[in-house]
JSON list of C-alpha atoms in Angstrom, two decimals:
[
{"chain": "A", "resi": 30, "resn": "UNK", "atom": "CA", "xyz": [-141.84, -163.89, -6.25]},
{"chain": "A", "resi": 31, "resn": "UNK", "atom": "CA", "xyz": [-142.08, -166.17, -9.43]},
{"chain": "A", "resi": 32, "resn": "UNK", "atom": "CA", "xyz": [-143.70, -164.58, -12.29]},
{"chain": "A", "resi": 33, "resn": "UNK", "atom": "CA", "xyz": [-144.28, -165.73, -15.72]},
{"chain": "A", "resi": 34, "resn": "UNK", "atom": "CA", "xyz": [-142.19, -164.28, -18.29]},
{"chain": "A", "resi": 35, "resn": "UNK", "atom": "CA", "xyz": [-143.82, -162.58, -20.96]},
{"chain": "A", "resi": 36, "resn": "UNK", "atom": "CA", "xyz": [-143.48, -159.40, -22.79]},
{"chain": "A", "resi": 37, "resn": "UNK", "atom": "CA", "xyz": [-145.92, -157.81, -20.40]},
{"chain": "A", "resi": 38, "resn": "UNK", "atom": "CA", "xyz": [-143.75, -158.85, -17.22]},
{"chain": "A", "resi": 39, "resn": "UNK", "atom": "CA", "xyz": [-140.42, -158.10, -18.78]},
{"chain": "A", "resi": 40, "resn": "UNK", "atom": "CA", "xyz": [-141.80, -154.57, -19.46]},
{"chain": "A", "resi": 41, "resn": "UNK", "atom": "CA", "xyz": [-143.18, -154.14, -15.75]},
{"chain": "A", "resi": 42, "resn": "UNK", "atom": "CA", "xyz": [-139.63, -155.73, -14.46]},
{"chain": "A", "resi": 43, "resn": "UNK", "atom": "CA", "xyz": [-138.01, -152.92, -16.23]},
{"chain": "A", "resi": 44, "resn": "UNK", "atom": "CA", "xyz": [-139.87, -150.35, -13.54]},
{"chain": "A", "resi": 45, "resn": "UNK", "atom": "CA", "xyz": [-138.59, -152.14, -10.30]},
{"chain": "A", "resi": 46, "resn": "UNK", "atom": "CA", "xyz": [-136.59, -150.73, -8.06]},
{"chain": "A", "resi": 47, "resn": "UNK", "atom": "CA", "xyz": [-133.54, -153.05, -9.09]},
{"chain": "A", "resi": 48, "resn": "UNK", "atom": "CA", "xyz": [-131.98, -152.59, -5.63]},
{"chain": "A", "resi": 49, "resn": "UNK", "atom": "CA", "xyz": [-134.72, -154.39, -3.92]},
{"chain": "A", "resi": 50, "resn": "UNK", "atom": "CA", "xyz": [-134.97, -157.54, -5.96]},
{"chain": "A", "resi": 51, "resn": "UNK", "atom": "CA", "xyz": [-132.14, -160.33, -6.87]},
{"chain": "A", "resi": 52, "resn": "UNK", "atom": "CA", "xyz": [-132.16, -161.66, -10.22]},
{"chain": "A", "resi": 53, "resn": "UNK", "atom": "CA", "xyz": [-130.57, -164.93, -10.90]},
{"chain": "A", "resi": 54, "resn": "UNK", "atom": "CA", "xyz": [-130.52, -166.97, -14.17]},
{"chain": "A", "resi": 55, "resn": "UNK", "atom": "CA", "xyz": [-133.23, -170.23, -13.96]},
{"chain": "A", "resi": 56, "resn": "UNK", "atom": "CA", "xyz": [-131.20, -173.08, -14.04]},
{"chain": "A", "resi": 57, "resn": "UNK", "atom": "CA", "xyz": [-132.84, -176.54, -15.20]},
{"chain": "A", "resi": 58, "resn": "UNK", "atom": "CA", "xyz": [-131.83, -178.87, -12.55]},
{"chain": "A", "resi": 59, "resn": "UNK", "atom": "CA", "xyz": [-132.94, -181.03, -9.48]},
{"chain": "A", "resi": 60, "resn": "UNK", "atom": "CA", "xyz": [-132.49, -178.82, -6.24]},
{"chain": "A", "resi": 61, "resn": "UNK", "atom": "CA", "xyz": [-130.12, -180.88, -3.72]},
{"chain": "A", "resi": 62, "resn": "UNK", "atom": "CA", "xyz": [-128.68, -179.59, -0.39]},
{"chain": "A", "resi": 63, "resn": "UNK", "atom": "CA", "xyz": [-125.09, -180.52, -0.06]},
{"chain": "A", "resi": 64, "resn": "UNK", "atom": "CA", "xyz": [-123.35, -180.99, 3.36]},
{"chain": "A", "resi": 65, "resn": "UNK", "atom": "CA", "xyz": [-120.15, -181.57, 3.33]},
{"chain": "A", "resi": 66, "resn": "UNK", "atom": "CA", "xyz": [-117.12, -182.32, 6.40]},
{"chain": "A", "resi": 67, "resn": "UNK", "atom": "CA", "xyz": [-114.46, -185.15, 6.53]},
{"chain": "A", "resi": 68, "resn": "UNK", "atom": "CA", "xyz": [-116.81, -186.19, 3.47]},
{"chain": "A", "resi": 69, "resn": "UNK", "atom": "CA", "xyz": [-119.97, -184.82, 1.27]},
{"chain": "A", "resi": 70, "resn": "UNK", "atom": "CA", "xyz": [-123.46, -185.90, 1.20]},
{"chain": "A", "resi": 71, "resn": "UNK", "atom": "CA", "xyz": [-126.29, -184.27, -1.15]},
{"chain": "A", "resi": 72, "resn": "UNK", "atom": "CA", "xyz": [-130.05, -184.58, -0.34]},
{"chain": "A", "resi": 73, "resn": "UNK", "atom": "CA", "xyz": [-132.35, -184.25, -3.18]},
{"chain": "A", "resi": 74, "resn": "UNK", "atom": "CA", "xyz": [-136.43, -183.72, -1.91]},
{"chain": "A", "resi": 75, "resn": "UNK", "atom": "CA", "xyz": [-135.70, -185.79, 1.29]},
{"chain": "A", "resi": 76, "resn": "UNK", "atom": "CA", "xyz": [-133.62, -188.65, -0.32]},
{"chain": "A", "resi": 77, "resn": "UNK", "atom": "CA", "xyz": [-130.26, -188.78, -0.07]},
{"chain": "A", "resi": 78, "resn": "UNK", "atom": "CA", "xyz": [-128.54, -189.30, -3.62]},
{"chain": "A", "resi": 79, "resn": "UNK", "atom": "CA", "xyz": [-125.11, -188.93, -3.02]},
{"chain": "A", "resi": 80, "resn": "UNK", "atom": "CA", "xyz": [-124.01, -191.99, -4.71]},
{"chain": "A", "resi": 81, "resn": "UNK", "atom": "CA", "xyz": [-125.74, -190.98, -8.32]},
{"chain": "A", "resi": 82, "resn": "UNK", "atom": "CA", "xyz": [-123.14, -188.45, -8.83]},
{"chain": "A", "resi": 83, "resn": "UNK", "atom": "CA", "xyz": [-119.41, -189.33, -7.29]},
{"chain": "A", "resi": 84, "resn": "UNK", "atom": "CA", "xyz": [-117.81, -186.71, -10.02]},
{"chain": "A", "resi": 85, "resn": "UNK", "atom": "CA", "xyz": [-119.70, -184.14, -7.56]},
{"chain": "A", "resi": 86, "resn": "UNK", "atom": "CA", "xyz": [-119.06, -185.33, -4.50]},
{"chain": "A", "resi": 87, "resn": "UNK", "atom": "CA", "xyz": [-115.36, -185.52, -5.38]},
{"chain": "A", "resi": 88, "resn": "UNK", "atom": "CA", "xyz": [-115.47, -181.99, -6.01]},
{"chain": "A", "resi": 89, "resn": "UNK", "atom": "CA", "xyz": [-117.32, -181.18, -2.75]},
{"chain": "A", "resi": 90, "resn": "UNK", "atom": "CA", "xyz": [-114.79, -182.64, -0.31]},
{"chain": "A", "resi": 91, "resn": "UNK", "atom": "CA", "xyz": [-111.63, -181.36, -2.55]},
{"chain": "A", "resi": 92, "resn": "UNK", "atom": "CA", "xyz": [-112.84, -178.14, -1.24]},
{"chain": "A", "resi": 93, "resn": "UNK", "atom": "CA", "xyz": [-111.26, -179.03, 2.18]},
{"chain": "A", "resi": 94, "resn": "UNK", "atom": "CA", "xyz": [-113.64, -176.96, 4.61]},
{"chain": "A", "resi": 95, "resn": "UNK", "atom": "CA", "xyz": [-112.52, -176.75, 7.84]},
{"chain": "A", "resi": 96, "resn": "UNK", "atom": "CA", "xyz": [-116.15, -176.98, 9.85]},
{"chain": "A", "resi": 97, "resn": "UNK", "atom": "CA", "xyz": [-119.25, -178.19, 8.98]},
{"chain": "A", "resi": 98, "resn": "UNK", "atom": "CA", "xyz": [-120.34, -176.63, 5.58]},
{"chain": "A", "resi": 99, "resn": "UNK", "atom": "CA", "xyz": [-124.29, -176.85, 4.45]},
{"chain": "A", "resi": 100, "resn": "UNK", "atom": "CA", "xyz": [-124.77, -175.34, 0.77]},
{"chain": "A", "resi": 101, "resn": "UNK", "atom": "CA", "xyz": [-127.58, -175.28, -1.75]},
{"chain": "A", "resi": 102, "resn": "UNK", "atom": "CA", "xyz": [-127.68, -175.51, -5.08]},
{"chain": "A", "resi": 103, "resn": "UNK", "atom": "CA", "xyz": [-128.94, -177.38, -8.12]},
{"chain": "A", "resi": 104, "resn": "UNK", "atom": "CA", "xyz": [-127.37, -180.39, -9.72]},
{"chain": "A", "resi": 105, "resn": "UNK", "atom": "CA", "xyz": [-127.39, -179.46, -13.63]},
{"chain": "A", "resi": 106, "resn": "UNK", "atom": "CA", "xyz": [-125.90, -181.39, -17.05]},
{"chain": "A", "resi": 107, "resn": "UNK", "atom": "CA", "xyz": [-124.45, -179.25, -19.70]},
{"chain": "A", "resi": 108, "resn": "UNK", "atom": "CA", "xyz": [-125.86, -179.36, -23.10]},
{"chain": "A", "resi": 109, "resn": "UNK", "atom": "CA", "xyz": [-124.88, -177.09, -25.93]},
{"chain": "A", "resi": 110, "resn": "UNK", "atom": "CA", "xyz": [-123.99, -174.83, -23.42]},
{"chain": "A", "resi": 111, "resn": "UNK", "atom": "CA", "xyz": [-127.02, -174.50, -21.15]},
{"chain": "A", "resi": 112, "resn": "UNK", "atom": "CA", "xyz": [-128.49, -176.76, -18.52]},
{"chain": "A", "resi": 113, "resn": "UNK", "atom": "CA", "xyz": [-130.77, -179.35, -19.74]},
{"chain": "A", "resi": 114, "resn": "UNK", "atom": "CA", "xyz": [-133.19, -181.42, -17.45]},
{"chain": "A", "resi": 115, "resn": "UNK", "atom": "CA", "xyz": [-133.87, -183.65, -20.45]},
{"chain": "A", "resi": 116, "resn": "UNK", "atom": "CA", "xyz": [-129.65, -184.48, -20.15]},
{"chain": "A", "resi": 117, "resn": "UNK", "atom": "CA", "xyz": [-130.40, -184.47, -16.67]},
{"chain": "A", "resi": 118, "resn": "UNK", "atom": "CA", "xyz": [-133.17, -187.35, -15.97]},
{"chain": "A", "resi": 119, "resn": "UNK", "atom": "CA", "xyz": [-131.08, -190.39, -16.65]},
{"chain": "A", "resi": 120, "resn": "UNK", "atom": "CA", "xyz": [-129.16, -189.79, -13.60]},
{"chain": "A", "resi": 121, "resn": "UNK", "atom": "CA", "xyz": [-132.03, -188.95, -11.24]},
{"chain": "A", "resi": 122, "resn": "UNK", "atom": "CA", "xyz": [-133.11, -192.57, -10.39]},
{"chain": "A", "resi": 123, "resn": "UNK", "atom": "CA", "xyz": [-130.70, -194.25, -11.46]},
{"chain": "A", "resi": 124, "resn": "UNK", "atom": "CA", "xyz": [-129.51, -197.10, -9.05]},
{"chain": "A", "resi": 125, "resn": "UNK", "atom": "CA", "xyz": [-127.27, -199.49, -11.32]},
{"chain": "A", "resi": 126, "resn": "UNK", "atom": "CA", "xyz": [-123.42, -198.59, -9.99]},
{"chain": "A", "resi": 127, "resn": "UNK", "atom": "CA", "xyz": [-121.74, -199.71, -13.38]},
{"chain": "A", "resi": 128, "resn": "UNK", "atom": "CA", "xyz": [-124.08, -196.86, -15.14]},
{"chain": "A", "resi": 129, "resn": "UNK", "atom": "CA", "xyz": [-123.40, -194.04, -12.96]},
{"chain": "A", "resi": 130, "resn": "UNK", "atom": "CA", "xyz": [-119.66, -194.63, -12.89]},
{"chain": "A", "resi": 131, "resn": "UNK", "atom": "CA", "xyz": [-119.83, -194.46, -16.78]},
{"chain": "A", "resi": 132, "resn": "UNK", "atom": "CA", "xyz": [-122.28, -191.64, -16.94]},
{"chain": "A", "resi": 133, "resn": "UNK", "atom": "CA", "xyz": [-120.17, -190.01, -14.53]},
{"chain": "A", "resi": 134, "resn": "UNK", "atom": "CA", "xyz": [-116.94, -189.87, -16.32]},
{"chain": "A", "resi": 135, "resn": "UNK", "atom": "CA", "xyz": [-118.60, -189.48, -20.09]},
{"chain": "A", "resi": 136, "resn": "UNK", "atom": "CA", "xyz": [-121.92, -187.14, -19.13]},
{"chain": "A", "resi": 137, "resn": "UNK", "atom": "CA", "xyz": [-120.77, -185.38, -15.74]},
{"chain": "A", "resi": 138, "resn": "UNK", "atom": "CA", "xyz": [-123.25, -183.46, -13.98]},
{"chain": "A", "resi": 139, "resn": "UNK", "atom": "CA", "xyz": [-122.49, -180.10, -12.42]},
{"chain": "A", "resi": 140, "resn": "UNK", "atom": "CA", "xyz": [-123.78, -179.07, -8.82]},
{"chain": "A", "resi": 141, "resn": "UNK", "atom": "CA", "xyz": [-124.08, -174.62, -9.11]},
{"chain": "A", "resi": 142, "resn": "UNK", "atom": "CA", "xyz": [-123.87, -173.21, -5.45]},
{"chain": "A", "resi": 143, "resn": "UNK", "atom": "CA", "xyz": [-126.62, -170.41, -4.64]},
{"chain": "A", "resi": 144, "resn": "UNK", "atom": "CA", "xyz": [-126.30, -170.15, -1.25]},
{"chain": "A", "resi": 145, "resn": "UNK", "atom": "CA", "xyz": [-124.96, -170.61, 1.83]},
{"chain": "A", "resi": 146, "resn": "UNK", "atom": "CA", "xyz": [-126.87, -172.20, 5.44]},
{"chain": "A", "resi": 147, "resn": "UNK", "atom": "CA", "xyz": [-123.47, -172.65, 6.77]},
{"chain": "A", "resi": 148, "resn": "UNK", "atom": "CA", "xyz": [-119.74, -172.41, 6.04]},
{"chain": "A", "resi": 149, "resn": "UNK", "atom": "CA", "xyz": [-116.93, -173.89, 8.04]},
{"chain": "A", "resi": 150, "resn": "UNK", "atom": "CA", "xyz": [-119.30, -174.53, 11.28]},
{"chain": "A", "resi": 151, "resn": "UNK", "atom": "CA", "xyz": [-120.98, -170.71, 11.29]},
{"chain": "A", "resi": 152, "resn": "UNK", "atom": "CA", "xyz": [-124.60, -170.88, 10.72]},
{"chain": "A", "resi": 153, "resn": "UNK", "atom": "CA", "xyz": [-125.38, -168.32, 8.28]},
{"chain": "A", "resi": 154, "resn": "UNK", "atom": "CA", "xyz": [-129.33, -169.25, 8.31]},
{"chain": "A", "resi": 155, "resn": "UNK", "atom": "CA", "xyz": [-130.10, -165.79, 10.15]},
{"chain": "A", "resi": 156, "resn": "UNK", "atom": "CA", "xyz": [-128.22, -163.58, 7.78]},
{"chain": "A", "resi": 157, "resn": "UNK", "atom": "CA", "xyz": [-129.85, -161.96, 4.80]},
{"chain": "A", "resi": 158, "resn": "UNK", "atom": "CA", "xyz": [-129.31, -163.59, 1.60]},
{"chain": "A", "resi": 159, "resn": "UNK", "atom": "CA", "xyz": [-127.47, -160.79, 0.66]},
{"chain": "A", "resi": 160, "resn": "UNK", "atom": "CA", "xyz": [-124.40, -161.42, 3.58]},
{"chain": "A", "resi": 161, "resn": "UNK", "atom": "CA", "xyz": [-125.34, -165.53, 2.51]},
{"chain": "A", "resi": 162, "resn": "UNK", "atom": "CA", "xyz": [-124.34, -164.57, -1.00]},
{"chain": "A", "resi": 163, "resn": "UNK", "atom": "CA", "xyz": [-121.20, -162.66, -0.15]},
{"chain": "A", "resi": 164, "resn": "UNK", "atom": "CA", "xyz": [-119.40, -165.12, 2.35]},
{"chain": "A", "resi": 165, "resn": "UNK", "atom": "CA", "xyz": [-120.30, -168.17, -0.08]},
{"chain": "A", "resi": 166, "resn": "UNK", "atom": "CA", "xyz": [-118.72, -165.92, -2.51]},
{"chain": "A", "resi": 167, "resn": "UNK", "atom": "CA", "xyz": [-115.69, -165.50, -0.57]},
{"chain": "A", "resi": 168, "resn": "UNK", "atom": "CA", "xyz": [-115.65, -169.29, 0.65]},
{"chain": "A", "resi": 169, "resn": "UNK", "atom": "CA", "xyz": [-115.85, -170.42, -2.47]},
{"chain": "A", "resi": 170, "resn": "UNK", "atom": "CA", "xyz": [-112.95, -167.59, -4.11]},
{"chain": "A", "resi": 171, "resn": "UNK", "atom": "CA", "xyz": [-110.81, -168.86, -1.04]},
{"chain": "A", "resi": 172, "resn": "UNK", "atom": "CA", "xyz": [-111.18, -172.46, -2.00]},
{"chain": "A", "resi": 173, "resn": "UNK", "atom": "CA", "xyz": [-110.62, -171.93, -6.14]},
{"chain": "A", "resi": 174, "resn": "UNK", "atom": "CA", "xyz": [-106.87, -170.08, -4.86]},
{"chain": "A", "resi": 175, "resn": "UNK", "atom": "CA", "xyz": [-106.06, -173.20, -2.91]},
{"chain": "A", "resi": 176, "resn": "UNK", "atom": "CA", "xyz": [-106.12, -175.24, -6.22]}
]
């Protein structure tokens, strides 16, 4: 459910049952679908756009799954310490390879995993997002103690 946030709505939010509802921060990003193997590639609203951001497909396959792995995120850029589509929009289109190697090593983008479709050749697209949520948690714990 997507709801405008206002003073009204945060004051009804504060009577949900908390238990029934998952709140996650907005992040201000392009949505891309990662799949990743023997090497990574990232679809972005039915284009693939791998190649616009090596620094995160570098960081995709160091993660060294050992089956197919499908995850979904959104690819972000930093600024001031929150994500910033303005920071972001350079990089969507871009096409030139000499500017996104630069803008890859000076403005890096981040990709922020939400979820899980499937991890190491299990298909996790019946499970609730709940048990989605806990393996990728656990994948991706597994994979940060490996570095």
């Amino acid at each position: 459910m997507t709801m405008l946030c206002d003073k009204k709505t945060i004051e009804q939010a504060k009577h949900l049952p908390t238990q029934d509802f998952v709140f996650e921060e907005k992040l201000d990003g392009c949505r891309c679908i990662a799949t990743i193997s023997e090497t990574a590639e990232m679809e972005s609203r039915g284009s693939i756009v791998t190649h616009r951001y090596p620094e995160i497909k570098e960081a995709l396959i160091e993660m060294q799954v050992t089956g197919k792995t499908i995850l979904d995120g959104e690819i972000i850029r930093i600024e001031n310490g929150k994500s910033d589509f303005n920071a972001l929009q350079p990089r969507l289109l871009l096409e030139n390879r000499l500017k996104i190697e630069f803008l890859s090593q000076e403005k890096p983008c981040n990709y922020t995993i939400f979820d899980a479709l499937m991890i190491n050749g299990h298909d996790l697209t019946n499970a609730s997002l709940q048990e989605r949520q806990r393996r990728l948690k656990e994948f991706l714990q597994t994979r940060q103690n490996k570095r």
